[in-house]
Amino acid sequence: LKAKINKNIGAVFLSWKNLSKALYYYNIAQELAIKGNDKITEADCLNNKGTVYEQQNNYQKAFEVYSQALKIYTKANINQRIALTYNNLAILSKVAKKFNDASHYYKQSVIYADKANNAWLTAAISTNLGNLLTEMGQLSEGQIYLQKALTISTQIDAKELIYETLENLAENASRSKDFNKAYLYHKQFSKAQNDFINLENTKEVAKLQAEFESEKKEKALAKSRAQFLQSRLEINRKNNLLNYAILGLLAIGSLTLLVFRNSRVKQQKLKLENEFNLKLASAEARNQLQEEKLRISRELHDNIGSQLTFINSSIQNLDEGFEDNEVLTETRKITQNTIAELRRTVWLINKQEVDLDEFIIKLRDYVKPMQTNSPHFQIEISYTGNCSLNSLTATNLFRIIQEGINNSVKYAKANLLTVKINCTENKLDLAIADNGVGFSIANASEGYGIKNIKTRVEALKGECAINSVIGKGTNINVNIPV
């Protein structure tokens, strides 16, 4: 029991992002579990410690404790926890770019999720595996797992999984050069994403309605009590004729109090109604804004997206008829980059809120082609803390980082660039640094890149400092409220 209590305390500190405290209590819980021969709690502690080490970027230690937990779960034949632990090992292997290992662990995770009869878990892991296989170029096998994920997600009506899987199927079809199927999957993805967002908006309005109804019932009960008190006063007045004068004064006083209380109840009721109307209007405004954003994203997907896909297909067909055509190769590369940028833009538009974890994944996807094409130029991305970014903040933050990376690639002649993000409860700090040639701040004119960064920071009501020393590189520091 003591082991489980300390494990739960560790979980609380982990939810607060106090990693050192979480690790301290998990270690205590693990020692108590070992003394009490509680193997399952011991394995749970190891698994939770792996989560802490992951957030500390200590991936080697995380891999070790996940492996220890897996041995215990396997011996105890707990299929669901085996599946989750294999999934954790797959994620670590993917971060370390050991893609074959990641594929193996994901496949094991799917097998044990099936054995556990956990349909949602099977669908989610199959989506991850299908996406990985697509990135590895194993397109046919990737499509098999993605189709499996789509079938299960549809059966259990897991809307978020449905639209994520459709997006991955569109990417798989595009890489397979089946552009008609890619276009159809894009249309299905757009509709599924709309359904998910509309469901979330409906839930929010229903929640507000429930809050208002609850308040209204409480006020009605208070009014009934006041009426009951008034009736009792009338009966007492009639039954105590000898004390008529005194009771009359009391009745007048009581009636005055009741009028005052009723007046307050009415005022509070009006206040609640006004607050509800404001909340409802705000929700409707957000809904209208989201609908407009969805309309724009649909236009981008259905019109520009399909046209770019057609252009890309046409260029590839032309390229097959010409050998070593640099113009066609460069045009195809620009078109593919434009399609990728369009997907990122649509993703940012559609999201009402973006978790920092999701943001970092998209950012790493963005820099991946740069590192593949320029092995001498390394980009390191790290982050601490976690917070939710609204659509405006996420879009501007992504463009600021994008501008910083592009400036370094074009002008700095650097071989290393670091991007560090630290997010607290109400503030986000961003630091971009390279080891390039640098430039003189005093002599440099404010180019479009620097001006663009400052304009976006001002739009977020944040602060920006750009420092550079010739021969020592450039630093961009930004802090914005969240």
mmCIF file of C-alpha atoms in Angstrom, residues 93-272:
data_model
loop_
_atom_site.group_PDB
_atom_site.id
_atom_site.type_symbol
_atom_site.label_atom_id
_atom_site.label_comp_id
_atom_site.label_asym_id
_atom_site.label_seq_id
_atom_site.Cartn_x
_atom_site.Cartn_y
_atom_site.Cartn_z
ATOM 1 C CA SER A 93 14.033 4.187 -31.107
ATOM 2 C CA LYS A 94 12.395 6.584 -33.569
ATOM 3 C CA VAL A 95 13.870 9.600 -31.746
ATOM 4 C CA ALA A 96 17.295 7.899 -31.947
ATOM 5 C CA LYS A 97 16.674 7.341 -35.708
ATOM 6 C CA LYS A 98 16.864 3.547 -35.235
ATOM 7 C CA PHE A 99 13.920 3.042 -37.548
ATOM 8 C CA ASN A 100 14.196 -0.745 -37.943
ATOM 9 C CA ASP A 101 14.146 -1.156 -34.145
ATOM 10 C CA ALA A 102 11.193 1.240 -33.917
ATOM 11 C CA SER A 103 9.307 -0.787 -36.546
ATOM 12 C CA HIS A 104 9.948 -4.029 -34.619
ATOM 13 C CA TYR A 105 8.723 -2.567 -31.308
ATOM 14 C CA TYR A 106 5.610 -1.040 -32.903
ATOM 15 C CA LYS A 107 4.701 -4.409 -34.456
ATOM 16 C CA GLN A 108 5.058 -6.136 -31.082
ATOM 17 C CA SER A 109 2.918 -3.397 -29.526
ATOM 18 C CA VAL A 110 0.130 -3.993 -32.077
ATOM 19 C CA ILE A 111 0.207 -7.756 -31.379
ATOM 20 C CA TYR A 112 -0.244 -7.297 -27.613
ATOM 21 C CA ALA A 113 -2.840 -4.538 -28.013
ATOM 22 C CA ASP A 114 -4.860 -7.048 -30.084
ATOM 23 C CA LYS A 115 -4.437 -9.663 -27.349
ATOM 24 C CA ALA A 116 -5.660 -7.132 -24.760
ATOM 25 C CA ASN A 117 -8.803 -6.490 -26.882
ATOM 26 C CA ASN A 118 -8.131 -2.740 -26.645
ATOM 27 C CA ALA A 119 -9.447 -1.474 -29.975
ATOM 28 C CA TRP A 120 -8.479 2.184 -29.444
ATOM 29 C CA LEU A 121 -4.892 1.247 -28.501
ATOM 30 C CA THR A 122 -4.595 -1.080 -31.511
ATOM 31 C CA ALA A 123 -5.803 1.672 -33.861
ATOM 32 C CA ALA A 124 -3.527 4.356 -32.387
ATOM 33 C CA ILE A 125 -0.381 2.195 -32.523
ATOM 34 C CA SER A 126 -1.234 0.915 -36.026
ATOM 35 C CA THR A 127 -1.441 4.551 -37.171
ATOM 36 C CA ASN A 128 2.004 5.283 -35.698
ATOM 37 C CA LEU A 129 3.463 2.140 -37.293
ATOM 38 C CA GLY A 130 1.910 2.865 -40.684
ATOM 39 C CA ASN A 131 3.289 6.423 -40.586
ATOM 40 C CA LEU A 132 6.790 5.146 -39.685
ATOM 41 C CA LEU A 133 6.783 2.540 -42.472
ATOM 42 C CA THR A 134 5.689 5.229 -44.940
ATOM 43 C CA GLU A 135 8.607 7.447 -43.869
ATOM 44 C CA MET A 136 10.952 4.445 -44.263
ATOM 45 C CA GLY A 137 9.712 3.935 -47.832
ATOM 46 C CA GLN A 138 7.972 0.623 -47.027
ATOM 47 C CA LEU A 139 4.773 1.931 -48.585
ATOM 48 C CA SER A 140 2.777 -1.281 -49.136
ATOM 49 C CA GLU A 141 3.253 -2.543 -45.580
ATOM 50 C CA GLY A 142 2.597 0.948 -44.229
ATOM 51 C CA GLN A 143 -0.715 1.080 -46.125
ATOM 52 C CA ILE A 144 -1.778 -2.264 -44.591
ATOM 53 C CA TYR A 145 -1.373 -0.968 -41.024
ATOM 54 C CA LEU A 146 -2.990 2.375 -41.856
ATOM 55 C CA GLN A 147 -6.026 0.613 -43.372
ATOM 56 C CA LYS A 148 -6.267 -1.543 -40.239
ATOM 57 C CA ALA A 149 -6.181 1.589 -38.074
ATOM 58 C CA LEU A 150 -8.882 3.268 -40.190
ATOM 59 C CA THR A 151 -11.196 0.219 -40.009
ATOM 60 C CA ILE A 152 -10.938 -0.054 -36.208
ATOM 61 C CA SER A 153 -11.192 3.732 -35.640
ATOM 62 C CA THR A 154 -14.358 3.840 -37.741
ATOM 63 C CA GLN A 155 -15.885 0.898 -35.834
ATOM 64 C CA ILE A 156 -15.346 2.602 -32.443
ATOM 65 C CA ASP A 157 -16.065 6.114 -33.826
ATOM 66 C CA ALA A 158 -12.698 7.524 -32.663
ATOM 67 C CA LYS A 159 -12.946 10.731 -34.694
ATOM 68 C CA GLU A 160 -9.491 12.138 -33.924
ATOM 69 C CA LEU A 161 -7.822 8.844 -34.903
ATOM 70 C CA ILE A 162 -9.930 8.709 -38.077
ATOM 71 C CA TYR A 163 -8.751 12.032 -39.452
ATOM 72 C CA GLU A 164 -5.111 11.454 -38.408
ATOM 73 C CA THR A 165 -5.122 8.067 -40.176
ATOM 74 C CA LEU A 166 -6.704 9.551 -43.314
ATOM 75 C CA GLU A 167 -3.986 12.219 -43.414
ATOM 76 C CA ASN A 168 -1.291 9.517 -43.175
ATOM 77 C CA LEU A 169 -3.022 7.457 -45.899
ATOM 78 C CA ALA A 170 -2.983 10.531 -48.155
ATOM 79 C CA GLU A 171 0.770 10.914 -47.579
ATOM 80 C CA ASN A 172 1.311 7.181 -48.264
ATOM 81 C CA ALA A 173 -0.654 7.362 -51.517
ATOM 82 C CA SER A 174 1.222 10.501 -52.591
ATOM 83 C CA ARG A 175 4.585 8.807 -52.020
ATOM 84 C CA SER A 176 3.281 5.793 -53.957
ATOM 85 C CA LYS A 177 2.489 8.220 -56.825
ATOM 86 C CA ASP A 178 -1.209 7.275 -56.638
ATOM 87 C CA PHE A 179 -2.319 10.905 -56.749
ATOM 88 C CA ASN A 180 -6.007 10.208 -57.388
ATOM 89 C CA LYS A 181 -6.200 8.163 -54.193
ATOM 90 C CA ALA A 182 -4.136 10.801 -52.358
ATOM 91 C CA TYR A 183 -6.649 13.464 -53.398
ATOM 92 C CA LEU A 184 -9.617 11.338 -52.217
ATOM 93 C CA TYR A 185 -7.955 10.669 -48.854
ATOM 94 C CA HIS A 186 -7.300 14.422 -48.476
ATOM 95 C CA LYS A 187 -11.009 15.151 -48.994
ATOM 96 C CA GLN A 188 -12.016 12.457 -46.481
ATOM 97 C CA PHE A 189 -9.417 13.804 -44.025
ATOM 98 C CA SER A 190 -10.825 17.344 -44.298
ATOM 99 C CA LYS A 191 -14.400 16.138 -43.630
ATOM 100 C CA ALA A 192 -13.336 13.917 -40.695
ATOM 101 C CA GLN A 193 -11.383 16.776 -39.149
ATOM 102 C CA ASN A 194 -14.412 19.078 -39.476
ATOM 103 C CA ASP A 195 -16.613 16.464 -37.767
ATOM 104 C CA PHE A 196 -14.156 16.214 -34.856
ATOM 105 C CA ILE A 197 -13.887 19.994 -34.375
ATOM 106 C CA ASN A 198 -17.683 20.448 -34.593
ATOM 107 C CA LEU A 199 -18.123 17.728 -31.941
ATOM 108 C CA GLU A 200 -15.714 19.534 -29.615
ATOM 109 C CA ASN A 201 -17.586 22.836 -30.118
ATOM 110 C CA THR A 202 -20.932 21.130 -29.408
ATOM 111 C CA LYS A 203 -19.549 19.704 -26.160
ATOM 112 C CA GLU A 204 -18.379 23.153 -25.066
ATOM 113 C CA VAL A 205 -21.791 24.772 -25.697
ATOM 114 C CA ALA A 206 -23.534 21.887 -23.878
ATOM 115 C CA LYS A 207 -21.224 22.389 -20.904
ATOM 116 C CA LEU A 208 -22.108 26.091 -20.735
ATOM 117 C CA GLN A 209 -25.832 25.252 -20.976
ATOM 118 C CA ALA A 210 -25.525 22.741 -18.119
ATOM 119 C CA GLU A 211 -23.757 25.319 -15.932
ATOM 120 C CA PHE A 212 -26.533 27.838 -16.583
ATOM 121 C CA GLU A 213 -29.322 25.320 -15.843
ATOM 122 C CA SER A 214 -27.637 24.356 -12.562
ATOM 123 C CA GLU A 215 -27.435 27.995 -11.450
ATOM 124 C CA LYS A 216 -31.078 28.562 -12.446
ATOM 125 C CA LYS A 217 -32.229 25.584 -10.338
ATOM 126 C CA GLU A 218 -30.322 26.863 -7.310
ATOM 127 C CA LYS A 219 -31.977 30.281 -7.609
ATOM 128 C CA ALA A 220 -35.421 28.701 -7.975
ATOM 129 C CA LEU A 221 -34.809 26.724 -4.776
ATOM 130 C CA ALA A 222 -33.795 29.905 -2.949
ATOM 131 C CA LYS A 223 -36.975 31.603 -4.148
ATOM 132 C CA SER A 224 -39.107 28.677 -2.901
ATOM 133 C CA ARG A 225 -37.473 28.910 0.509
ATOM 134 C CA ALA A 226 -38.217 32.625 0.643
ATOM 135 C CA GLN A 227 -41.870 31.983 -0.211
ATOM 136 C CA PHE A 228 -42.052 29.298 2.483
ATOM 137 C CA LEU A 229 -40.675 31.744 5.053
ATOM 138 C CA GLN A 230 -43.262 34.356 4.026
ATOM 139 C CA SER A 231 -46.116 31.834 4.489
ATOM 140 C CA ARG A 232 -44.915 30.915 7.981
ATOM 141 C CA LEU A 233 -44.856 34.572 8.964
ATOM 142 C CA GLU A 234 -48.457 35.039 7.813
ATOM 143 C CA ILE A 235 -49.659 32.010 9.845
ATOM 144 C CA ASN A 236 -47.835 33.185 12.967
ATOM 145 C CA ARG A 237 -49.341 36.649 12.622
ATOM 146 C CA LYS A 238 -52.912 35.230 12.543
ATOM 147 C CA ASN A 239 -52.326 32.834 15.459
ATOM 148 C CA ASN A 240 -50.863 35.525 17.747
ATOM 149 C CA LEU A 241 -53.496 38.254 17.748
ATOM 150 C CA LEU A 242 -52.544 39.399 21.290
ATOM 151 C CA ASN A 243 -49.097 40.349 20.061
ATOM 152 C CA TYR A 244 -50.447 41.877 16.869
ATOM 153 C CA ALA A 245 -48.517 45.116 17.125
ATOM 154 C CA ILE A 246 -45.187 43.414 17.766
ATOM 155 C CA LEU A 247 -45.781 40.788 15.116
ATOM 156 C CA GLY A 248 -46.899 43.492 12.712
ATOM 157 C CA LEU A 249 -43.569 45.216 13.123
ATOM 158 C CA LEU A 250 -41.801 41.889 12.684
ATOM 159 C CA ALA A 251 -43.872 41.173 9.591
ATOM 160 C CA ILE A 252 -42.996 44.557 8.109
ATOM 161 C CA GLY A 253 -39.336 43.951 8.863
ATOM 162 C CA SER A 254 -39.505 40.438 7.448
ATOM 163 C CA LEU A 255 -41.291 41.626 4.326
ATOM 164 C CA THR A 256 -38.655 44.295 3.832
ATOM 165 C CA LEU A 257 -35.969 41.635 4.169
ATOM 166 C CA LEU A 258 -37.787 39.389 1.718
ATOM 167 C CA VAL A 259 -38.128 42.213 -0.800
ATOM 168 C CA PHE A 260 -34.429 42.921 -0.408
ATOM 169 C CA ARG A 261 -33.533 39.243 -0.776
ATOM 170 C CA ASN A 262 -35.853 38.812 -3.762
ATOM 171 C CA SER A 263 -34.294 41.886 -5.322
ATOM 172 C CA ARG A 264 -30.840 40.397 -4.822
ATOM 173 C CA VAL A 265 -31.994 37.071 -6.262
ATOM 174 C CA LYS A 266 -33.342 38.860 -9.334
ATOM 175 C CA GLN A 267 -30.123 40.822 -9.714
ATOM 176 C CA GLN A 268 -28.052 37.658 -9.388
ATOM 177 C CA LYS A 269 -30.319 35.895 -11.887
ATOM 178 C CA LEU A 270 -29.893 38.759 -14.359
ATOM 179 C CA LYS A 271 -26.148 38.702 -13.760
ATOM 180 C CA LEU A 272 -26.023 34.944 -14.418
#
